[in-house]
Coordinates of C-alpha atoms in Angstrom, one line a residue:
X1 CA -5.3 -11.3 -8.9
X2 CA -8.6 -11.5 -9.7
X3 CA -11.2 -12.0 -7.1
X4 CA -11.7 -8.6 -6.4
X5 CA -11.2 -8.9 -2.0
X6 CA -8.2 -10.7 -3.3
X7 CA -6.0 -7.6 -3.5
X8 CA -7.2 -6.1 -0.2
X9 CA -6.8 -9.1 1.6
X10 CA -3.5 -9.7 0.2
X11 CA -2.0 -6.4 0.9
X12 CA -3.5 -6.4 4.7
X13 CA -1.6 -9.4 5.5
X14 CA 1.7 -8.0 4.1
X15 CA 1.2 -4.9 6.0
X16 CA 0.8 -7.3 9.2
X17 CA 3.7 -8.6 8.7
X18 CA 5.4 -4.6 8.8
X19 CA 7.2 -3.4 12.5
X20 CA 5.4 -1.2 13.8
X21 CA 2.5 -1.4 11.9
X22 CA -1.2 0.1 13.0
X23 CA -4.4 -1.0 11.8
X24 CA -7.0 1.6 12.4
X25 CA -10.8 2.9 11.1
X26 CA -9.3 6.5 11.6
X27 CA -12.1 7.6 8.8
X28 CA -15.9 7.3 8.4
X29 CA -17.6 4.6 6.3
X30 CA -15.6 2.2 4.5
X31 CA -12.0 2.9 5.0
X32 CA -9.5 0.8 6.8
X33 CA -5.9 3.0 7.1
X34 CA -2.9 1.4 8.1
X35 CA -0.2 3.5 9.6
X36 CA 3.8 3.3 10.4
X37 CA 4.9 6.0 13.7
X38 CA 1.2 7.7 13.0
X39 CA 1.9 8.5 9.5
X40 CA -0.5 6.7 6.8
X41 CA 0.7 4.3 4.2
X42 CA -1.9 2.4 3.1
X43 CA -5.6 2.8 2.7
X44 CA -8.4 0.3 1.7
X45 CA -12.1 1.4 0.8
X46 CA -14.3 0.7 -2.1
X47 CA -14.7 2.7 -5.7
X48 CA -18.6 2.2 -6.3
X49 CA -18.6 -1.4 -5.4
X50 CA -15.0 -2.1 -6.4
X51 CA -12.6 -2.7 -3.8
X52 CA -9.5 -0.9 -4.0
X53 CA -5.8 -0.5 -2.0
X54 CA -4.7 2.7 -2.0
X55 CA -0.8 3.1 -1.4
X56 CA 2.3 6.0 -1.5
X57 CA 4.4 5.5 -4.0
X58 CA 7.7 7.2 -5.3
X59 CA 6.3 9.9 -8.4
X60 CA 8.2 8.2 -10.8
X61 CA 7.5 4.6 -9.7
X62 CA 3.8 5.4 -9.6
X63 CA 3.8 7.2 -13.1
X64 CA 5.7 3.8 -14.5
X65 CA 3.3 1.7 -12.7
X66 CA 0.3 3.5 -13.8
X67 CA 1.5 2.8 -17.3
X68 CA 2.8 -0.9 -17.1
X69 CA 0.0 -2.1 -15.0
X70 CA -4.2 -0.7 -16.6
X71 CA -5.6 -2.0 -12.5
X72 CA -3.0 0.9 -11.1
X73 CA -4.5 4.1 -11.1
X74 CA -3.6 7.6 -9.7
X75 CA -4.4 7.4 -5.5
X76 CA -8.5 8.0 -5.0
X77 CA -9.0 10.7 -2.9
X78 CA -5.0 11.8 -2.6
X79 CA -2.3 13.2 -4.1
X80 CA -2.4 12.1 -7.4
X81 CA 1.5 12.1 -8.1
X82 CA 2.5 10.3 -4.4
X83 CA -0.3 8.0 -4.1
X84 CA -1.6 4.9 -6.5
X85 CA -4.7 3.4 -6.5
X86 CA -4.6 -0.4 -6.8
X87 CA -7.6 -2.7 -8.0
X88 CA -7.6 -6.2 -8.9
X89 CA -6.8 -7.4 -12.2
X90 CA -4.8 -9.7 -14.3
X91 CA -1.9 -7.6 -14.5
X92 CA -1.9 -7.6 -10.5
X93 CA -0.1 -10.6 -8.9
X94 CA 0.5 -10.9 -5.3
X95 CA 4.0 -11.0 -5.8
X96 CA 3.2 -7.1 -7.0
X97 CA 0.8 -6.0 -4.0
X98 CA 3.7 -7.6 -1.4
X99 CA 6.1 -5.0 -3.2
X100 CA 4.2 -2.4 -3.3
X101 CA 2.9 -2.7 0.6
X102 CA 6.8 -2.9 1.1
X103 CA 7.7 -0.2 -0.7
X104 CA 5.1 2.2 0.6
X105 CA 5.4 1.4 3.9
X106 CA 9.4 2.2 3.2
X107 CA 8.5 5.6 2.1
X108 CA 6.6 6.6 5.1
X109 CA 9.6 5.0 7.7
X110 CA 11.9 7.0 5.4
X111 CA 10.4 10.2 6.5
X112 CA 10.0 9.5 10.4
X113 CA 12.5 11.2 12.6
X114 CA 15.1 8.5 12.6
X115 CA 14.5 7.4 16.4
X116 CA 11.4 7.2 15.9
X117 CA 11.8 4.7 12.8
X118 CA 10.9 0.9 14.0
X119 CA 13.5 -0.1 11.2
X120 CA 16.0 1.4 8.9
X121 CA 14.4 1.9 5.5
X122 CA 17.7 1.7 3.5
X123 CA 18.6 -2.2 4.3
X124 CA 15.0 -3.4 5.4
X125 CA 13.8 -6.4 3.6
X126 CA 10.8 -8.4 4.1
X127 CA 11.1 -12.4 3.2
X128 CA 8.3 -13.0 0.2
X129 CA 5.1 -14.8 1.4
X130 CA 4.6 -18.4 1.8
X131 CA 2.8 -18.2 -1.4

């Protein structure tokens, strides 16, 4: 993806599509956080101009990531081995930001109490985009 609100946009619209999903400005400034059974899993902001998506990831997913894709970067601001920071660039198809959305989002239901889980993480699959 390379128009750089691309990615953001992108990745809000798959988190829309997400049960239980909440859209919030929980933070000052620039920072959108999206949120599953009040537990984050996804944040958007700017880097110095750049807009960036900034998601949970597995460890070892995001260390593979990090070095298969050069637009996935440790997570800005969090835990540098559970979070990835995601800017636009070649390497970054929508196809990718959908899955990673997904998988983040996964993550997070994964570790809600399990009634309080708006779907069950193991067989939960969301249909690819239109697009």
């Amino acid at each position: 993806m390379q128009m750089d609100k691309a990615v953001q946009d992108r990745a809000a619209a798959r988190a829309a599509e997400l049960p239980g999903s909440e859209h919030t400005h929980q933070f000052t400034g620039d920072w959108e956080v999206w949120k599953v059974g009040g537990k984050v899993f996804m944040l958007q902001t700017s880097m110095p101009g750049e807009p960036v998506v900034i998601l949970k990831a597995d460890p070892s997913d995001a260390e593979a990531l990090r070095t298969a894709h050069a637009s996935i970067s440790p997570g800005y601001h969090m835990n540098k081995k559970h979070w990835i920071t995601v800017r636009a660039g070649a390497d970054v198809e929508p196809a990718l930001v959908d899955n990673l959305v997904t998988e983040s989002y996964l993550l997070v239901v994964a570790g809600l109490p399990k009634q309080s889980r708006p779907v069950d993480p193991a067989s939960f699959r969301v249909p690819p985009s239109a697009d």
